[in-house]
PDB file of C-alpha atoms in Angstrom:
ATOM      1  CA  GLY O   1      18.409  -4.522  13.060  1.00 64.00           C
ATOM      2  CA  ALA O   2      20.012  -1.873  10.385  1.00 81.00           C
ATOM      3  CA  VAL O   3      18.088   1.286  10.946  1.00 88.00           C
ATOM      4  CA  VAL O   4      16.778   3.205   8.061  1.00 92.00           C
ATOM      5  CA  SER O   5      15.556   6.904   8.392  1.00 94.00           C
ATOM      6  CA  GLN O   6      13.021   9.122   6.076  1.00 96.00           C
ATOM      7  CA  HIS O   7      12.322  12.179   6.232  1.00 96.00           C
ATOM      8  CA  PRO O   8       9.791  13.664   5.875  1.00 97.00           C
ATOM      9  CA  SER O   9       7.132  11.151   7.697  1.00 95.00           C
ATOM     10  CA  ARG O  10       4.155  12.993   6.140  1.00 96.00           C
ATOM     11  CA  VAL O  11       3.916  15.479   3.458  1.00 97.00           C
ATOM     12  CA  ILE O  12       1.225  17.780   1.614  1.00 97.00           C
ATOM     13  CA  CYS O  13       1.513  19.513  -1.371  1.00 96.00           C
ATOM     14  CA  LYS O  14      -0.620  21.296  -4.289  1.00 96.00           C
ATOM     15  CA  SER O  15      -0.534  19.788  -7.451  1.00 97.00           C
ATOM     16  CA  GLY O  16       2.153  21.212  -9.553  1.00 96.00           C
ATOM     17  CA  THR O  17       4.536  21.410  -7.192  1.00 96.00           C
ATOM     18  CA  SER O  18       7.815  18.756  -6.249  1.00 97.00           C
ATOM     19  CA  VAL O  19       8.713  16.842  -3.578  1.00 97.00           C
ATOM     20  CA  LYS O  20      11.520  15.710  -2.073  1.00 97.00           C
ATOM     21  CA  ILE O  21      11.831  12.620  -0.215  1.00 97.00           C
ATOM     22  CA  GLU O  22      15.328  11.845   2.096  1.00 97.00           C
ATOM     23  CA  CYS O  23      16.449   8.317   2.949  1.00 96.00           C
ATOM     24  CA  ARG O  24      19.137   7.774   5.030  1.00 94.00           C
ATOM     25  CA  SER O  25      20.996   4.343   6.290  1.00 91.00           C
ATOM     26  CA  LEU O  26      21.770   5.279   9.572  1.00 91.00           C
ATOM     27  CA  ASP O  27      23.965   2.598  10.704  1.00 87.00           C
ATOM     28  CA  PHE O  28      25.441   0.727   7.749  1.00 85.00           C
ATOM     29  CA  GLN O  29      26.504   1.558   4.603  1.00 86.00           C
ATOM     30  CA  ALA O  30      23.608   0.951   2.023  1.00 84.00           C
ATOM     31  CA  THR O  31      25.193   0.132  -1.673  1.00 83.00           C
ATOM     32  CA  THR O  32      21.923  -0.516  -2.755  1.00 87.00           C
ATOM     33  CA  MET O  33      18.586   1.669  -2.360  1.00 91.00           C
ATOM     34  CA  PHE O  34      15.076   0.853  -3.488  1.00 93.00           C
ATOM     35  CA  TRP O  35      12.282   2.657  -3.743  1.00 95.00           C
ATOM     36  CA  TYR O  36       8.314   1.422  -3.151  1.00 95.00           C
ATOM     37  CA  ARG O  37       5.103   2.573  -3.400  1.00 95.00           C
ATOM     38  CA  GLN O  38       2.022   1.483  -1.027  1.00 91.00           C
ATOM     39  CA  PHE O  39      -1.269   1.990  -1.934  1.00 88.00           C
ATOM     40  CA  PRO O  40      -4.101   1.488   1.240  1.00 83.00           C
ATOM     41  CA  LYS O  41      -4.286  -2.337   2.058  1.00 79.00           C
ATOM     42  CA  GLN O  42      -2.336  -3.197  -0.648  1.00 83.00           C
ATOM     43  CA  SER O  43       1.195  -4.561  -1.109  1.00 84.00           C
ATOM     44  CA  LEU O  44       4.467  -2.874  -1.861  1.00 89.00           C
ATOM     45  CA  MET O  45       5.163  -2.091  -5.229  1.00 90.00           C
ATOM     46  CA  LEU O  46       8.806  -1.871  -6.572  1.00 91.00           C
ATOM     47  CA  MET O  47       9.306   1.518  -8.549  1.00 94.00           C
ATOM     48  CA  ALA O  48      13.134   1.740  -8.742  1.00 93.00           C
ATOM     49  CA  THR O  49      16.431   0.751  -7.554  1.00 91.00           C
ATOM     50  CA  SER O  50      19.146   2.556  -7.041  1.00 89.00           C
ATOM     51  CA  ASN O  51      23.211   1.652  -6.716  1.00 85.00           C
ATOM     52  CA  GLU O  52      25.460   4.571  -4.997  1.00 81.00           C
ATOM     53  CA  GLY O  53      26.865   6.550  -7.801  1.00 79.00           C
ATOM     54  CA  SER O  54      24.636   5.142 -10.657  1.00 81.00           C
ATOM     55  CA  LYS O  55      21.517   5.835 -12.613  1.00 85.00           C
ATOM     56  CA  ALA O  56      18.694   4.421 -10.817  1.00 90.00           C
ATOM     57  CA  THR O  57      16.716   1.649 -12.520  1.00 91.00           C
ATOM     58  CA  TYR O  58      13.141   1.771 -13.025  1.00 94.00           C
ATOM     59  CA  GLU O  59      10.023  -1.000 -12.999  1.00 92.00           C
ATOM     60  CA  GLN O  60       7.812  -0.967 -16.071  1.00 91.00           C
ATOM     61  CA  GLY O  61       5.447   1.545 -15.946  1.00 93.00           C
ATOM     62  CA  VAL O  62       7.839   3.908 -13.280  1.00 94.00           C
ATOM     63  CA  GLU O  63       8.052   7.507 -14.854  1.00 94.00           C
ATOM     64  CA  LYS O  64      11.924   8.172 -14.672  1.00 92.00           C
ATOM     65  CA  ASP O  65      11.195  11.868 -15.495  1.00 94.00           C
ATOM     66  CA  LYS O  66       8.600  12.001 -13.050  1.00 96.00           C
ATOM     67  CA  PHE O  67      10.274  10.540 -10.050  1.00 97.00           C
ATOM     68  CA  LEU O  68      13.961  11.456 -10.179  1.00 96.00           C
ATOM     69  CA  ILE O  69      16.096   9.355  -7.787  1.00 94.00           C
ATOM     70  CA  ASN O  70      19.544  10.393  -6.603  1.00 91.00           C
ATOM     71  CA  HIS O  71      21.845   7.893  -4.832  1.00 88.00           C
ATOM     72  CA  ALA O  72      24.846  10.147  -4.200  1.00 82.00           C
ATOM     73  CA  SER O  73      26.216   8.384  -1.220  1.00 88.00           C
ATOM     74  CA  LEU O  74      26.201   5.276   0.906  1.00 87.00           C
ATOM     75  CA  THR O  75      24.243   6.368   3.570  1.00 91.00           C
ATOM     76  CA  LEU O  76      21.416   8.758   1.216  1.00 93.00           C
ATOM     77  CA  SER O  77      19.307   8.482  -1.373  1.00 94.00           C
ATOM     78  CA  THR O  78      16.321  10.810  -2.545  1.00 95.00           C
ATOM     79  CA  LEU O  79      13.406  10.672  -4.315  1.00 97.00           C
ATOM     80  CA  THR O  80      11.755  13.706  -5.946  1.00 97.00           C
ATOM     81  CA  VAL O  81       8.452  13.564  -6.785  1.00 97.00           C
ATOM     82  CA  THR O  82       8.200  16.201  -9.989  1.00 96.00           C
ATOM     83  CA  SER O  83       4.931  18.031 -10.763  1.00 96.00           C
ATOM     84  CA  ALA O  84       2.694  16.003  -8.184  1.00 96.00           C
ATOM     85  CA  HIS O  85      -0.741  15.557  -8.936  1.00 96.00           C
ATOM     86  CA  PRO O  86      -3.392  14.008  -6.675  1.00 96.00           C
ATOM     87  CA  GLU O  87      -2.748  10.342  -8.040  1.00 95.00           C
ATOM     88  CA  ASP O  88       0.654  10.479  -7.165  1.00 96.00           C
ATOM     89  CA  SER O  89      -0.594  10.789  -3.289  1.00 96.00           C
ATOM     90  CA  SER O  90       0.591   7.208  -1.600  1.00 95.00           C
ATOM     91  CA  PHE O  91       2.980   6.272   1.046  1.00 95.00           C
ATOM     92  CA  TYR O  92       6.516   5.982  -0.198  1.00 97.00           C
ATOM     93  CA  ILE O  93       8.895   3.662   1.362  1.00 96.00           C
ATOM     94  CA  CYS O  94      12.221   3.307   0.910  1.00 95.00           C
ATOM     95  CA  SER O  95      14.855  -0.025   1.588  1.00 93.00           C
ATOM     96  CA  GLY O  96      18.539  -0.248   2.130  1.00 90.00           C
ATOM     97  CA  SER O  97      20.933  -3.433   1.542  1.00 84.00           C
ATOM     98  CA  GLY O  98      24.315  -3.377   2.722  1.00 71.00           C
ATOM     99  CA  GLU O  99      25.599  -6.527   1.369  1.00 61.00           C
ATOM    100  CA  ARG O 100      25.672  -8.000  -1.990  1.00 52.00           C
ATOM    101  CA  GLY O 101      25.144 -11.709  -2.181  1.00 48.00           C
ATOM    102  CA  THR O 102      22.086 -11.221   0.263  1.00 59.00           C
ATOM    103  CA  ASP O 103      18.403 -10.044  -0.376  1.00 62.00           C
ATOM    104  CA  THR O 104      17.963  -8.389   2.788  1.00 77.00           C
ATOM    105  CA  GLN O 105      16.297  -5.501   3.321  1.00 85.00           C
ATOM    106  CA  TYR O 106      15.743  -2.915   6.053  1.00 88.00           C
ATOM    107  CA  PHE O 107      12.954  -0.435   5.229  1.00 92.00           C
ATOM    108  CA  GLY O 108      12.419   2.909   6.380  1.00 94.00           C
ATOM    109  CA  PRO O 109       9.466   4.239   8.047  1.00 94.00           C
ATOM    110  CA  GLY O 110       7.756   5.367   5.002  1.00 95.00           C
ATOM    111  CA  THR O 111       6.243   8.869   3.531  1.00 97.00           C
ATOM    112  CA  ARG O 112       2.811   9.992   3.343  1.00 96.00           C
ATOM    113  CA  LEU O 113       2.320  12.029   0.128  1.00 97.00           C
ATOM    114  CA  THR O 114      -1.215  14.045  -0.158  1.00 96.00           C
ATOM    115  CA  VAL O 115      -1.480  16.117  -3.156  1.00 96.00           C
ATOM    116  CA  LEU O 116      -4.357  18.444  -3.415  1.00 96.00           C
TER     117      LEU O 116
ATOM    118  CA  GLN Q   1      -1.563 -15.703 -11.329  1.00 67.00           C
ATOM    119  CA  LYS Q   2       0.112 -13.437  -9.177  1.00 76.00           C
ATOM    120  CA  GLU Q   3       3.620 -15.046  -8.261  1.00 87.00           C
ATOM    121  CA  VAL Q   4       3.303 -15.263  -4.441  1.00 92.00           C
ATOM    122  CA  GLU Q   5      -0.364 -15.519  -3.301  1.00 93.00           C
ATOM    123  CA  GLN Q   6      -0.940 -14.877   0.664  1.00 94.00           C
ATOM    124  CA  ASP Q   7      -4.407 -14.585   2.243  1.00 90.00           C
ATOM    125  CA  PRO Q   8      -5.032 -10.880   2.976  1.00 87.00           C
ATOM    126  CA  GLY Q   9      -7.027 -12.019   5.917  1.00 88.00           C
ATOM    127  CA  PRO Q  10      -8.385 -10.527   8.292  1.00 94.00           C
ATOM    128  CA  LEU Q  11      -6.994 -13.529  10.961  1.00 96.00           C
ATOM    129  CA  SER Q  12      -8.531 -12.759  14.494  1.00 96.00           C
ATOM    130  CA  VAL Q  13      -7.291 -14.729  17.148  1.00 97.00           C
ATOM    131  CA  PRO Q  14      -7.340 -14.669  20.984  1.00 97.00           C
ATOM    132  CA  GLU Q  15      -4.457 -13.747  23.200  1.00 97.00           C
ATOM    133  CA  GLY Q  16      -2.511 -16.255  23.976  1.00 97.00           C
ATOM    134  CA  ALA Q  17      -3.126 -18.440  20.916  1.00 97.00           C
ATOM    135  CA  ILE Q  18      -0.808 -19.425  17.887  1.00 97.00           C
ATOM    136  CA  VAL Q  19      -0.702 -17.348  14.967  1.00 97.00           C
ATOM    137  CA  SER Q  20      -0.414 -19.399  11.447  1.00 97.00           C
ATOM    138  CA  LEU Q  21       0.323 -17.504   8.599  1.00 97.00           C
ATOM    139  CA  ASN Q  22       1.321 -18.742   4.956  1.00 97.00           C
ATOM    140  CA  CYS Q  23       2.222 -18.377   1.607  1.00 97.00           C
ATOM    141  CA  THR Q  24       2.333 -19.950  -1.527  1.00 96.00           C
ATOM    142  CA  TYR Q  25       4.351 -19.316  -4.668  1.00 95.00           C
ATOM    143  CA  SER Q  26       4.674 -20.356  -8.248  1.00 94.00           C
ATOM    144  CA  ASN Q  27       8.504 -20.047  -9.226  1.00 91.00           C
ATOM    145  CA  SER Q  28      10.597 -22.673  -7.840  1.00 91.00           C
ATOM    146  CA  ALA Q  29      13.558 -20.765  -8.531  1.00 89.00           C
ATOM    147  CA  PHE Q  30      12.970 -18.478  -5.309  1.00 90.00           C
ATOM    148  CA  GLN Q  31      15.665 -18.963  -3.049  1.00 88.00           C
ATOM    149  CA  TYR Q  32      15.117 -16.978   0.173  1.00 89.00           C
ATOM    150  CA  PHE Q  33      12.530 -16.175   2.235  1.00 93.00           C
ATOM    151  CA  MET Q  34      11.478 -13.344   4.368  1.00 93.00           C
ATOM    152  CA  TRP Q  35       8.866 -12.196   6.674  1.00 96.00           C
ATOM    153  CA  TYR Q  36       8.027  -8.622   7.228  1.00 95.00           C
ATOM    154  CA  ARG Q  37       6.065  -7.330  10.303  1.00 96.00           C
ATOM    155  CA  GLN Q  38       3.812  -3.753   9.184  1.00 94.00           C
ATOM    156  CA  TYR Q  39       2.123  -1.710  11.324  1.00 93.00           C
ATOM    157  CA  SER Q  40      -0.423   0.863  10.231  1.00 88.00           C
ATOM    158  CA  ARG Q  41       1.514   3.752   8.371  1.00 84.00           C
ATOM    159  CA  LYS Q  42       4.976   2.373   9.164  1.00 89.00           C
ATOM    160  CA  GLY Q  43       7.678   0.539   7.181  1.00 91.00           C
ATOM    161  CA  PRO Q  44       7.788  -3.474   7.145  1.00 92.00           C
ATOM    162  CA  GLU Q  45       9.807  -4.566   9.638  1.00 92.00           C
ATOM    163  CA  LEU Q  46      12.013  -7.545   9.095  1.00 90.00           C
ATOM    164  CA  LEU Q  47      11.218 -10.732  11.290  1.00 93.00           C
ATOM    165  CA  MET Q  48      12.835 -13.773   9.773  1.00 91.00           C
ATOM    166  CA  TYR Q  49      14.846 -15.174   6.731  1.00 89.00           C
ATOM    167  CA  THR Q  50      15.852 -18.308   5.703  1.00 89.00           C
ATOM    168  CA  TYR Q  51      17.435 -19.912   2.562  1.00 84.00           C
ATOM    169  CA  SER Q  52      16.457 -23.105   3.195  1.00 83.00           C
ATOM    170  CA  SER Q  53      13.753 -25.922   3.640  1.00 88.00           C
ATOM    171  CA  GLY Q  54      13.108 -26.752   7.126  1.00 90.00           C
ATOM    172  CA  ASN Q  55      12.111 -25.136  10.041  1.00 93.00           C
ATOM    173  CA  LYS Q  56      13.895 -21.554  11.847  1.00 94.00           C
ATOM    174  CA  GLU Q  57      13.038 -20.407  15.228  1.00 95.00           C
ATOM    175  CA  ASP Q  58      13.629 -17.251  16.679  1.00 94.00           C
ATOM    176  CA  GLY Q  59      12.106 -16.476  20.337  1.00 96.00           C
ATOM    177  CA  ARG Q  60       7.666 -17.333  19.618  1.00 97.00           C
ATOM    178  CA  PHE Q  61       8.563 -16.894  15.864  1.00 97.00           C
ATOM    179  CA  THR Q  62       9.045 -20.376  13.743  1.00 97.00           C
ATOM    180  CA  ALA Q  63       9.595 -20.326   9.716  1.00 96.00           C
ATOM    181  CA  GLN Q  64       8.901 -22.656   8.235  1.00 96.00           C
ATOM    182  CA  VAL Q  65       9.598 -23.432   4.345  1.00 96.00           C
ATOM    183  CA  ASP Q  66       8.993 -26.167   1.990  1.00 95.00           C
ATOM    184  CA  LYS Q  67      10.495 -25.737  -1.385  1.00 93.00           C
ATOM    185  CA  SER Q  68       8.719 -29.213  -2.781  1.00 93.00           C
ATOM    186  CA  SER Q  69       5.102 -27.715  -1.969  1.00 94.00           C
ATOM    187  CA  LYS Q  70       6.178 -23.938  -2.700  1.00 95.00           C
ATOM    188  CA  TYR Q  71       4.838 -23.312   0.559  1.00 95.00           C
ATOM    189  CA  ILE Q  72       5.914 -20.942   3.561  1.00 97.00           C
ATOM    190  CA  SER Q  73       4.627 -20.618   7.040  1.00 97.00           C
ATOM    191  CA  LEU Q  74       5.057 -18.175   9.901  1.00 97.00           C
ATOM    192  CA  PHE Q  75       4.030 -18.977  13.499  1.00 97.00           C
ATOM    193  CA  ILE Q  76       3.504 -17.000  16.051  1.00 97.00           C
ATOM    194  CA  ARG Q  77       3.341 -18.134  19.373  1.00 97.00           C
ATOM    195  CA  ASP Q  78       1.408 -16.869  22.814  1.00 97.00           C
ATOM    196  CA  SER Q  79      -0.163 -14.194  20.651  1.00 97.00           C
ATOM    197  CA  GLN Q  80      -0.452 -10.692  22.384  1.00 97.00           C
ATOM    198  CA  PRO Q  81      -2.363  -7.383  21.131  1.00 97.00           C
ATOM    199  CA  SER Q  82       1.028  -5.808  20.400  1.00 96.00           C
ATOM    200  CA  ASP Q  83       1.435  -8.621  17.362  1.00 97.00           C
ATOM    201  CA  SER Q  84      -1.527  -7.107  15.315  1.00 97.00           C
ATOM    202  CA  ALA Q  85       0.027  -6.005  12.643  1.00 96.00           C
ATOM    203  CA  THR Q  86       0.257  -6.959   8.640  1.00 95.00           C
ATOM    204  CA  TYR Q  87       2.529 -10.208   8.251  1.00 97.00           C
ATOM    205  CA  LEU Q  88       4.315  -9.712   4.412  1.00 96.00           C
ATOM    206  CA  CYS Q  89       5.690 -12.337   2.952  1.00 96.00           C
ATOM    207  CA  ALA Q  90       8.572 -12.098   0.509  1.00 93.00           C
ATOM    208  CA  MET Q  91      11.041 -13.885  -1.528  1.00 91.00           C
ATOM    209  CA  SER Q  92      13.497 -13.602  -4.100  1.00 87.00           C
ATOM    210  CA  LEU Q  93      15.485 -15.139  -6.840  1.00 82.00           C
ATOM    211  CA  MET Q  94      19.287 -14.256  -5.610  1.00 70.00           C
ATOM    212  CA  THR Q  95      20.176 -14.176  -9.126  1.00 70.00           C
ATOM    213  CA  THR Q  96      22.366 -11.600 -10.644  1.00 65.00           C
ATOM    214  CA  ASP Q  97      20.070 -10.119 -12.884  1.00 65.00           C
ATOM    215  CA  SER Q  98      17.625 -10.291  -9.776  1.00 65.00           C
ATOM    216  CA  TRP Q  99      19.491  -9.232  -7.222  1.00 65.00           C
ATOM    217  CA  GLY Q 100      17.387  -7.362  -4.970  1.00 67.00           C
ATOM    218  CA  LYS Q 101      14.362  -7.406  -5.744  1.00 79.00           C
ATOM    219  CA  LEU Q 102      12.032  -9.090  -3.406  1.00 86.00           C
ATOM    220  CA  GLN Q 103       8.526 -10.243  -4.886  1.00 89.00           C
ATOM    221  CA  PHE Q 104       5.983  -9.662  -1.674  1.00 91.00           C
ATOM    222  CA  GLY Q 105       2.808 -11.427  -0.744  1.00 92.00           C
ATOM    223  CA  ALA Q 106      -0.227  -9.070  -0.151  1.00 90.00           C
ATOM    224  CA  GLY Q 107      -0.156  -8.913   3.479  1.00 93.00           C
ATOM    225  CA  THR Q 108      -2.209 -10.567   5.974  1.00 96.00           C
ATOM    226  CA  GLN Q 109      -3.914  -8.642   8.685  1.00 95.00           C
ATOM    227  CA  VAL Q 110      -3.805  -9.908  11.877  1.00 97.00           C
ATOM    228  CA  VAL Q 111      -5.947  -8.804  15.353  1.00 97.00           C
ATOM    229  CA  VAL Q 112      -4.924 -10.409  18.298  1.00 97.00           C
ATOM    230  CA  THR Q 113      -7.847  -9.879  20.812  1.00 96.00           C
ATOM    231  CA  PRO Q 114      -7.339  -9.546  24.475  1.00 94.00           C
TER     232      PRO Q 114
END
């Protein structure tokens, strides 16, 4: 299957700082990338959808000014959590989909964010 | 009511047994059905996907879709301790407006005991 990587795998930061998470598709071109958040023992919640070269589409309730998404190329998307607070602590997972007309998504390994 | 319902478990089975997982859904417009496996603190891994009603087999895994009953299942034969994970069902409408948006079940935690 297609491979998606995320960096960093784990980050601990102080409240008020910004954190950038990178998501890369390693062996395919991801025309669309998705960002999810997952709280302990809960399922994935879609935060936003980004298409290469265009603005991300955010789900209802997700603050676009807080969670900045950039999809600059077909293999790289970044999520920046700005002015992070303890309630932003979560597991952030990205996924990529390369083929329009199919909803198969390939997920990265996730990034665990802890805000102190 | 959630669009996709999945029993969170945990489901504990002895090694070698058949694991039976299922999800029900309320939106009859769902057309694409997937099963993902997620190990603790890892991203989900795609196991199987299918578009149509019926059975699809891949090694020890069988996915079953019954669109008339709005019910999907995943069976794991000859289960191994390495199959211990959370299994997530997911489905999508595959329309232009909703392309890429997956509706996930809550995930079922499976524990296979040696």
